[in-house]
CSV table of C-alpha atoms in Angstrom, one decimal:
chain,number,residue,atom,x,y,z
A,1487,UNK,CA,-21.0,-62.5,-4.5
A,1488,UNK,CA,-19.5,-59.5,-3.3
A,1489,UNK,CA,-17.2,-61.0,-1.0
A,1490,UNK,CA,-15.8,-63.1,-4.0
A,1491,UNK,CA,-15.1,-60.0,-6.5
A,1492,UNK,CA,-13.0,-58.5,-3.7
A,1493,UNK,CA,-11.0,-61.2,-2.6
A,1494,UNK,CA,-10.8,-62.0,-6.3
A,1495,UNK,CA,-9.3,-57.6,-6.5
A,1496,UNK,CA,-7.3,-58.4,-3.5
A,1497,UNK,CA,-5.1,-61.2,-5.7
A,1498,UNK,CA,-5.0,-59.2,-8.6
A,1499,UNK,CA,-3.9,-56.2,-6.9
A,1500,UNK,CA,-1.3,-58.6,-4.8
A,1501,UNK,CA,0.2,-60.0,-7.9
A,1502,UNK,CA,0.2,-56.7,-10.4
A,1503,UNK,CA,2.2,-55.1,-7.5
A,1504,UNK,CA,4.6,-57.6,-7.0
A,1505,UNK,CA,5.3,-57.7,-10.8
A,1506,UNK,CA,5.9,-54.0,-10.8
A,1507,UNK,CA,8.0,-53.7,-7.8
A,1508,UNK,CA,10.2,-56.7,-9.5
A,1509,UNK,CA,10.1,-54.9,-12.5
A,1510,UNK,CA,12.3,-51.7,-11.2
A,1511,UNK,CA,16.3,-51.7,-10.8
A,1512,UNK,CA,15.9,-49.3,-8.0
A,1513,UNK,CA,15.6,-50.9,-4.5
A,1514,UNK,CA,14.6,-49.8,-1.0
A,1515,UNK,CA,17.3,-47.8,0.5
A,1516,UNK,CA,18.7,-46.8,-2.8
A,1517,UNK,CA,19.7,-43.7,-4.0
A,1518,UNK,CA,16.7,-44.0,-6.5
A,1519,UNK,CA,14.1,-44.1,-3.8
A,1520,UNK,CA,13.9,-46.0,-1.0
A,1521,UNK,CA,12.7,-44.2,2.1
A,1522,UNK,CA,14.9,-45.7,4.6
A,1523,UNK,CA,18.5,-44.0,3.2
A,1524,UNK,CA,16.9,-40.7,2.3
A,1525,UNK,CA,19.4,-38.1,3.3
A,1526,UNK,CA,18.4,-35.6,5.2
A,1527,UNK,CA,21.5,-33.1,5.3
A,1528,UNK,CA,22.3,-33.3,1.5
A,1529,UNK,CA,20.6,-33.5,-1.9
A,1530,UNK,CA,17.7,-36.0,-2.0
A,1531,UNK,CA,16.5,-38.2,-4.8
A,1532,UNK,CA,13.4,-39.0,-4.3
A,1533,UNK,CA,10.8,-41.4,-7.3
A,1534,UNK,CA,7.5,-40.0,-7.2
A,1535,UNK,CA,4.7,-42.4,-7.6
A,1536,UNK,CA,2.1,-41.3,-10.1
A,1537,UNK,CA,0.3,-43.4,-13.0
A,1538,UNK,CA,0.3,-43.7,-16.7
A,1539,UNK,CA,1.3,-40.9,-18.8
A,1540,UNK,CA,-2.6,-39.3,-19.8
A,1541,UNK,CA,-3.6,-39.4,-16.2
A,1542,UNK,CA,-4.3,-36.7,-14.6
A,1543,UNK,CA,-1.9,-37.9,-12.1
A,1544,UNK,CA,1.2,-37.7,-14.2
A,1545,UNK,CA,0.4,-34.1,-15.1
A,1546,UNK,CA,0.2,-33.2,-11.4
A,1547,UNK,CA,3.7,-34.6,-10.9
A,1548,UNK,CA,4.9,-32.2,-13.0
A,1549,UNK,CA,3.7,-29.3,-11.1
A,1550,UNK,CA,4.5,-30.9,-7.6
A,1551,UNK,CA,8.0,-31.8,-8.3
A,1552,UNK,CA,9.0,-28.5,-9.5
A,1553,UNK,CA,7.3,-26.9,-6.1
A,1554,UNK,CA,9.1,-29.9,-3.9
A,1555,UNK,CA,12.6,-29.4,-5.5
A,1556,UNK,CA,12.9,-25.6,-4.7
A,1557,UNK,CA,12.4,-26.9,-0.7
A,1558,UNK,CA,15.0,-29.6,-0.8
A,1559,UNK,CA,18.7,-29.1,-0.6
A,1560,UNK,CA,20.8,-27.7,-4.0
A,1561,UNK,CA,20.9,-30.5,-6.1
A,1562,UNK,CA,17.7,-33.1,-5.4
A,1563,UNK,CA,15.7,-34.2,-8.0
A,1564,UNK,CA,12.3,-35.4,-8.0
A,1565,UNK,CA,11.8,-38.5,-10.5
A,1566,UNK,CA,8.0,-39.0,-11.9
A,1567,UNK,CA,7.6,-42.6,-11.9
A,1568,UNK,CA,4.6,-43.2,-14.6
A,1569,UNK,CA,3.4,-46.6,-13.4
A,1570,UNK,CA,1.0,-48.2,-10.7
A,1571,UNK,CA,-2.0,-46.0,-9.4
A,1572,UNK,CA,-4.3,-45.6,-6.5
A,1573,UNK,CA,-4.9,-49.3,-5.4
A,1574,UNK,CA,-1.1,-50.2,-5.8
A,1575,UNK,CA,0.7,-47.2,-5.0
A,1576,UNK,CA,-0.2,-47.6,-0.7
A,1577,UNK,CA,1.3,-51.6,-1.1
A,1578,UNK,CA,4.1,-50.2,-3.2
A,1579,UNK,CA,4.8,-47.2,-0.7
A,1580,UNK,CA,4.8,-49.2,2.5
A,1581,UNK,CA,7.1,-51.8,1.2
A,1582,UNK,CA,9.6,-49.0,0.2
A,1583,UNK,CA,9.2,-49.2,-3.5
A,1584,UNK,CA,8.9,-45.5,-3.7
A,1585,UNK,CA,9.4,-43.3,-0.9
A,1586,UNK,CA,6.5,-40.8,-1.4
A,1587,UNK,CA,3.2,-41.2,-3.9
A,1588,UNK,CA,0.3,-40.0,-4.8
A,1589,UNK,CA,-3.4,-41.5,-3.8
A,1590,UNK,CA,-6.6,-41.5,-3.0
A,1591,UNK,CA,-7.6,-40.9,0.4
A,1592,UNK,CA,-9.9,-43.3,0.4
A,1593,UNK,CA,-7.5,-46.8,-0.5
A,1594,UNK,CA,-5.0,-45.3,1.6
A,1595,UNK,CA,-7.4,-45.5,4.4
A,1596,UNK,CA,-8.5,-48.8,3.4
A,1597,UNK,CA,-4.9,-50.1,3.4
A,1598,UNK,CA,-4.2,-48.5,6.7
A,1599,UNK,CA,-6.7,-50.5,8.1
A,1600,UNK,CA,-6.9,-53.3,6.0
A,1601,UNK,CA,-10.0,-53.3,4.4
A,1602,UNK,CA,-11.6,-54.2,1.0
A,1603,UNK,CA,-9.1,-55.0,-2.0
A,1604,UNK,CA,-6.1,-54.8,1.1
A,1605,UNK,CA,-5.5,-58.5,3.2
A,1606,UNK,CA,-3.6,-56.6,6.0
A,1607,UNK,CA,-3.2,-53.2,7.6
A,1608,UNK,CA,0.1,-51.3,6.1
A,1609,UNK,CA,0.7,-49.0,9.4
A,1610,UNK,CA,3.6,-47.8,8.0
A,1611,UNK,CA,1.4,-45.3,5.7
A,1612,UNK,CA,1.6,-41.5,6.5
A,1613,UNK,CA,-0.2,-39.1,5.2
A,1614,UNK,CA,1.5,-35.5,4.0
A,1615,UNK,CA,-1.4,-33.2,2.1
A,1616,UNK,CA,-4.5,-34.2,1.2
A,1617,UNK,CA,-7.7,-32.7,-0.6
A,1618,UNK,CA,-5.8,-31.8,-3.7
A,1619,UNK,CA,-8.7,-32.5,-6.1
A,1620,UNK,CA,-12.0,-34.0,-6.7
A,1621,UNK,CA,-12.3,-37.2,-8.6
A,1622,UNK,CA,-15.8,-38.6,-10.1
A,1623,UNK,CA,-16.3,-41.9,-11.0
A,1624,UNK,CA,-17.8,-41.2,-14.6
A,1625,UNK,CA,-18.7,-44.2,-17.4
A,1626,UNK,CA,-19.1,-43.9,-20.6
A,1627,UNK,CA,-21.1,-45.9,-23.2
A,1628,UNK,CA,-21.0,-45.8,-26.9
A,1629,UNK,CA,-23.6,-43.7,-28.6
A,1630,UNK,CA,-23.9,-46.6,-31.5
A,1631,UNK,CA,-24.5,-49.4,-28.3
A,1632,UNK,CA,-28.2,-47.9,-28.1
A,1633,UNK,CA,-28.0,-48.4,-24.6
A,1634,UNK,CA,-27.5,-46.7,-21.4
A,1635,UNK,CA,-29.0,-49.2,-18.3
A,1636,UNK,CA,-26.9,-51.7,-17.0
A,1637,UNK,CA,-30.4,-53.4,-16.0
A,1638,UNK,CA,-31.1,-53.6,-19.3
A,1639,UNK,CA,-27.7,-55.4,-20.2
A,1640,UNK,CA,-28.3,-57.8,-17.5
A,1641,UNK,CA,-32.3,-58.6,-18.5
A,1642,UNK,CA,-31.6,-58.9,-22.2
A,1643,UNK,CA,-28.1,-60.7,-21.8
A,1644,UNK,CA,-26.9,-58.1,-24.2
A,1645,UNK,CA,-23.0,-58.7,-25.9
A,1646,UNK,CA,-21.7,-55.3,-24.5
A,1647,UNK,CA,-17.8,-54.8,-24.5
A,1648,UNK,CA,-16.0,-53.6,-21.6
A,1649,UNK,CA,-12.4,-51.7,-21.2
A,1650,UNK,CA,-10.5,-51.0,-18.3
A,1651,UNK,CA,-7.6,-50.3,-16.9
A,1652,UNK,CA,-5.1,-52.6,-16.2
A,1653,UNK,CA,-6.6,-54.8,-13.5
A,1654,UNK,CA,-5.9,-53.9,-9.8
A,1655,UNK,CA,-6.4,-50.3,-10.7
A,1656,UNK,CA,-9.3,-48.0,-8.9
A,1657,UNK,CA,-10.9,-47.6,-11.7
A,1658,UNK,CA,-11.0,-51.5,-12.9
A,1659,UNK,CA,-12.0,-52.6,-9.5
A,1660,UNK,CA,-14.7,-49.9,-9.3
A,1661,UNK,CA,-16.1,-51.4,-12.4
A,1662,UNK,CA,-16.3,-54.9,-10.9
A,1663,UNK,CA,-17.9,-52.9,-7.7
A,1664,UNK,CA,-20.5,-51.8,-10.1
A,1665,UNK,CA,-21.0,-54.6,-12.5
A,1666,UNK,CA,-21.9,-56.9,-9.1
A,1667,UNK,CA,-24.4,-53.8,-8.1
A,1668,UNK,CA,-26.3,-54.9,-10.8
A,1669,UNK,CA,-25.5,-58.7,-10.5
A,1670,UNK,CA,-23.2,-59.0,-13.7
A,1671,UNK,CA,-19.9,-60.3,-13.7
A,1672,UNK,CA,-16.9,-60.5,-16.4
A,1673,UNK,CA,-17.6,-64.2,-16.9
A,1674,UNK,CA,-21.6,-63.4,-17.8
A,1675,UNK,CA,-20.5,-60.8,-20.1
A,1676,UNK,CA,-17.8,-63.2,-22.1
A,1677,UNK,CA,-21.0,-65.7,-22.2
A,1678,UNK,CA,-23.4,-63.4,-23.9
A,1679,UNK,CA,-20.6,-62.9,-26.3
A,1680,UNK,CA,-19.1,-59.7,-24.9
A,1681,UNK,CA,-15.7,-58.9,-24.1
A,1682,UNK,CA,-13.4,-57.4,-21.2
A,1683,UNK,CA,-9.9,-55.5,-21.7
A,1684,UNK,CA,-7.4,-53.9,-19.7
A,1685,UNK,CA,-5.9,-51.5,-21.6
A,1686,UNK,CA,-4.2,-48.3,-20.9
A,1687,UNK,CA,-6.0,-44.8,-21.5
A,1688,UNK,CA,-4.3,-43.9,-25.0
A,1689,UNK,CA,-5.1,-47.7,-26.1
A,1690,UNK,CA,-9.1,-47.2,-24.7
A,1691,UNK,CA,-9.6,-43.9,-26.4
A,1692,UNK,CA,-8.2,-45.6,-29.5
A,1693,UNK,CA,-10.9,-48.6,-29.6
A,1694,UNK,CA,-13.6,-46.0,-28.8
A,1695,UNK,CA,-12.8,-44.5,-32.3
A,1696,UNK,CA,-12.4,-47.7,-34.3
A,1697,UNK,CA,-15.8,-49.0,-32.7
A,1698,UNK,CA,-14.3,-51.4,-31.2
A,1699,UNK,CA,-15.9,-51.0,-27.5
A,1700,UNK,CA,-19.0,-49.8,-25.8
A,1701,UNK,CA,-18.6,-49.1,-22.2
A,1702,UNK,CA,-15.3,-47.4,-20.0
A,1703,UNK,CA,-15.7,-46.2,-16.3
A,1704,UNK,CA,-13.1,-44.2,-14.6
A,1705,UNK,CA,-12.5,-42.1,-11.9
A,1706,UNK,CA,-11.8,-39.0,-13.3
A,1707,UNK,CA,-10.7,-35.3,-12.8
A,1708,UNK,CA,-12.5,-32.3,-14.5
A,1709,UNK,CA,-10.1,-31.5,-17.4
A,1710,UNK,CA,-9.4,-35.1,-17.7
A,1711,UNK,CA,-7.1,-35.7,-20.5
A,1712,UNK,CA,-7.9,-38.7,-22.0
A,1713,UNK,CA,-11.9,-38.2,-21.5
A,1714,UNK,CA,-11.7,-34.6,-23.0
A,1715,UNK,CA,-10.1,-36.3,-26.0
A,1716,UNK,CA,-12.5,-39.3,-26.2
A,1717,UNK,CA,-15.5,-37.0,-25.9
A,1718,UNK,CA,-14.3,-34.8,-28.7
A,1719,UNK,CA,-13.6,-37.6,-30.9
A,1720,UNK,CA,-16.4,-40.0,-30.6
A,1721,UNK,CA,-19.6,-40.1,-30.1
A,1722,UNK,CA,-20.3,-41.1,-26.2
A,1723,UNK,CA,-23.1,-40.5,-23.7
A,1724,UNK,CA,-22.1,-39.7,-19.9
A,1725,UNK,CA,-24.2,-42.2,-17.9
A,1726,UNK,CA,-26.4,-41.4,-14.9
A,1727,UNK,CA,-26.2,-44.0,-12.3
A,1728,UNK,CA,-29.4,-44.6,-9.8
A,1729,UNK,CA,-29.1,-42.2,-6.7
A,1730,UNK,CA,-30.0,-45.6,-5.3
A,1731,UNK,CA,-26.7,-46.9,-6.3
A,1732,UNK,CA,-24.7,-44.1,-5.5
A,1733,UNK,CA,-25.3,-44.0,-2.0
A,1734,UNK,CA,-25.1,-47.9,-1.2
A,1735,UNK,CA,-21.3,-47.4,-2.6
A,1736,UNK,CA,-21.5,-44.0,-0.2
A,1737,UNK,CA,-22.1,-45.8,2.6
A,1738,UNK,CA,-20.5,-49.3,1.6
A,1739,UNK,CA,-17.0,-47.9,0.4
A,1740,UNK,CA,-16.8,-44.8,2.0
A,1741,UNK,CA,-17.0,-42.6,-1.2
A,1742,UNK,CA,-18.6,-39.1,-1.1
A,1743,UNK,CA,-21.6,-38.0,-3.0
A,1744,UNK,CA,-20.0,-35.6,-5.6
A,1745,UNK,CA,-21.5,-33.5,-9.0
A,1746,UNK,CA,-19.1,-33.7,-12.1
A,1747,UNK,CA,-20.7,-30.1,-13.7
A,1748,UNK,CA,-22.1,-30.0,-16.8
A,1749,UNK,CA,-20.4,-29.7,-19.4
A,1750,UNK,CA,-17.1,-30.6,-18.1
A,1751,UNK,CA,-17.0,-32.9,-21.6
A,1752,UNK,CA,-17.9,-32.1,-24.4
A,1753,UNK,CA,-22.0,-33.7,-24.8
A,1754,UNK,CA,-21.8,-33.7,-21.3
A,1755,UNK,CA,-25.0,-30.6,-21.4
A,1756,UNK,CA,-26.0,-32.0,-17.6
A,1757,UNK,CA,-24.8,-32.0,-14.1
A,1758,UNK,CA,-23.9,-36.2,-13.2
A,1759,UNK,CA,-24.4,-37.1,-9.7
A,1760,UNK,CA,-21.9,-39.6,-9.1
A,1761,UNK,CA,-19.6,-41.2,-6.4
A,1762,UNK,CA,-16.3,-39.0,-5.7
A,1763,UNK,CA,-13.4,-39.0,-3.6
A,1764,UNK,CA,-9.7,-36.9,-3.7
A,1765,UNK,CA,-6.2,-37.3,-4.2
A,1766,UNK,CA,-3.5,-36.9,-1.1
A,1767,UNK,CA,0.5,-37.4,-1.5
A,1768,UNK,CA,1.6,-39.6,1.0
A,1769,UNK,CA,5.0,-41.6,2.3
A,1770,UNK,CA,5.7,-44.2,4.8
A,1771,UNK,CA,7.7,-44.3,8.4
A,1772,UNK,CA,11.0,-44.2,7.1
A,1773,UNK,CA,11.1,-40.6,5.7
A,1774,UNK,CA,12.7,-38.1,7.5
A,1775,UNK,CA,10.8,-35.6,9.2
A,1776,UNK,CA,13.0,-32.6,7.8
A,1777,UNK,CA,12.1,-34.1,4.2
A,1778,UNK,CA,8.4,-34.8,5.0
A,1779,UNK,CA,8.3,-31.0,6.2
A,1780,UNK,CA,10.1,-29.9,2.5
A,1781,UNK,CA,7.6,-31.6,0.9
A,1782,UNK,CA,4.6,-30.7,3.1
A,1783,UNK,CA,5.6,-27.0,3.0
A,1784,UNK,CA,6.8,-26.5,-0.9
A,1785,UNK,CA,2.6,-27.9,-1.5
A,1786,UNK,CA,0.6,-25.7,0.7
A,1787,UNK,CA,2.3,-22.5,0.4
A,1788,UNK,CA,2.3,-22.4,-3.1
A,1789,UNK,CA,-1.6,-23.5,-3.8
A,1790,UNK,CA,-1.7,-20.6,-6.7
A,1791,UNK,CA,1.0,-22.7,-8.6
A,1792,UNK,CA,-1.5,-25.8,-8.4
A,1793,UNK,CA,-4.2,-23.9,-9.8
A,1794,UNK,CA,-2.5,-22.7,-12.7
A,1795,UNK,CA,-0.9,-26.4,-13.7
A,1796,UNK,CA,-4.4,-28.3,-13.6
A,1797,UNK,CA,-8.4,-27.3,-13.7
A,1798,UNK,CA,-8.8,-29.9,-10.9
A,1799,UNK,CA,-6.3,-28.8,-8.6
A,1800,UNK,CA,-8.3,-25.7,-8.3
A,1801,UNK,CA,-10.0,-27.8,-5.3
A,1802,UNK,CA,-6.8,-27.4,-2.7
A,1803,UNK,CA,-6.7,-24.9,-0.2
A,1804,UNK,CA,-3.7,-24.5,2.6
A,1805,UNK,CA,-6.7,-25.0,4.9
A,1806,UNK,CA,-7.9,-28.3,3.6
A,1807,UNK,CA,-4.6,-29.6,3.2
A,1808,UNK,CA,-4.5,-31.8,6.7
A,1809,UNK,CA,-8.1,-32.2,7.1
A,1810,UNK,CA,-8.1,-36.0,8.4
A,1811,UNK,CA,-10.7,-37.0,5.7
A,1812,UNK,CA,-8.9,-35.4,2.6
A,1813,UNK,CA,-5.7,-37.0,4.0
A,1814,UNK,CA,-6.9,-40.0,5.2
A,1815,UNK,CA,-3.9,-41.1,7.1
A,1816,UNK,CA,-2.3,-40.2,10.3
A,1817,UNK,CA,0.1,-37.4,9.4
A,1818,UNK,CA,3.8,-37.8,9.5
A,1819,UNK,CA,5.4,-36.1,11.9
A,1820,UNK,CA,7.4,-33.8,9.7
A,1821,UNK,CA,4.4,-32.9,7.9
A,1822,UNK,CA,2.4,-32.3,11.2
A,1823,UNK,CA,4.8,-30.2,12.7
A,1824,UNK,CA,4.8,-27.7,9.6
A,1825,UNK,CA,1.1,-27.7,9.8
A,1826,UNK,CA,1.3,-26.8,13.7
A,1827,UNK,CA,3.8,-24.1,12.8
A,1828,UNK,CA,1.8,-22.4,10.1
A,1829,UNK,CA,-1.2,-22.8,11.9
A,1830,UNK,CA,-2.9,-25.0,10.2
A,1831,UNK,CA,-3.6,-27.2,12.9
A,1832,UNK,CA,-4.4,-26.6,16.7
């Protein structure tokens, strides 16, 4: 079964980011984005990959482009590009759709090497900063459900209704991941009289407060926006997963065994052991090393600027920054060299 559900997040992924990359007038090589025709000896225009306005994501693009403009030539300009996410932004990066992006450390690795929800290694990946954060994978049911096992949805066949993100996105194949562990799939849930959605955050957090859904799982930040609001305007419970759970997708997936503290929610009074993993900002092959170095050196000298934009950020460190696991890519060469200039790396 699990082979299925991935193969079946591989073609979902495949197809939502070909529809977004037709869905932008910019084009590789353009002065919009594309790596390839970056300038290196004049001002750069470079789209910055992100994800939907509420993310957490979208709120650290603000911070970062400010930083990464100061280091590039009079007149760049960073654009925030509030679309795609972690499992599309590595497909969209190596084919040029944007020249530089934020992700997690742990898809970019699995599309370097091809693994899981990606059919073939993108080799053209390289990785600039990484540890910038911690991210939890946190769920959420409905305090008027009544229920709070996933066990006990599957035993009683019980008409529970989903929402995710839009499919193809971490978070919506994570919730596949975790509706398999327990031997559920979408098509069981729509027979017991359930329902799935894919919805954005704003849309979720809006159903939650009309009653119209029971159950959301994310991977989240501390300070999350559209979770602080949800738990402050319904009533939710913060679900525990089984530690037995948590470390099959440890050692399955490659996440890492993280503790979202308590209350980083409001009714979130305990500590939730869940699976983590971190963001990185990350290009492809065809960016010049002088920009890669900009960019790499405007982030890691200025980690008190990061603190101040975002409760999560508070994670980076300049010393963390090219740690192999927290990047999870081979560095680019630009970033590499700044790193071996500031001493950073031996």
């Amino acid at each position: 079964m699990k082979k299925r559900i991935l193969v079946s997040c591989l073609a979902l992924v495949f197809i939502m980011t070909v529809i977004v990359g037709c869905s932008s007038s910019s084009t590789p090589g353009s002065s919009t984005g594309g790596g390839s025709n970056v300038p290196s000896s004049g001002p750069v225009n470079l789209d910055l990959g992100t994800m939907k306005m509420g993310s957490a994501w979208y709120s650290y693009g603000s911070v970062l482009s400010e930083l990464i403009v100061k280091e590039l030539p009079q007149g760049s300009k960073i654009n925030i590009i509030p679309e795609s996410g972690a499992a599309a932004n590595p497909t969209l990066v190596s084919r040029g759709r944007f020249p530089v992006a934020l992700g997690y450390n742990q898809a970019c690795n699995w599309a370097y090497n091809g693994q899981f929800i990606y059919e073939k290694p993108l080799e053209n990946l390289r990785g600039l900063v990484g540890y910038l954060d911690t991210y939890y994978y946190a769920a959420v049911v409905s305090k008027s459900f009544g229920v709070t096992d996933l066990a006990e949805v599957k035993e009683k066949k019980l008409p529970i209704r989903i929402s995710t993100v839009p499919v193809g996105g971490m978070g919506e194949v994570v919730t596949r991941l975790v509706l398999e562990y327990y031997g559920i799939t979408y098509d069981d849930i729509i027979s017991w009289g359930g329902k799935v959605e894919h919805n954005d955050f704003a849309t979720i957090v809006d159903m939650f407060k009309d009653g119209q859904t029971d159950f959301f799982l994310q991977n989240i930040t501390q300070g999350h926006a559209s979770v602080t609001e949800l738990a402050l305007s319904t009533d939710v419970i913060f679900i525990q997963f089984p530690e037995e759970m948590i470390d099959s997708f440890v050692e399955k997936y490659g996440f890492s065994k993280e503790i979202l503290p308590a209350n980083s929610f409001n009714g979130q009074t305990e500590d939730i052991v869940s699976m983590g993993l971190t963001t990185n900002i990350f290009t492809n092959t065809d960016m010049p090393d002088d920009v890669a170095y900009a960019i790499t050196k405007a982030i890691v000298e200025n980690p008190d600027e990061l603190h101040k934009a975002h409760v999560a950020l508070e994670r980076f460190t300049p010393e963390g920054a090219c740690d192999p696991v927290g990047v999870g890519l081979p560095l680019h060469p630009g970033a590499e060299k700044y790193y071996r200039e500031a001493g950073l790396l031996k």
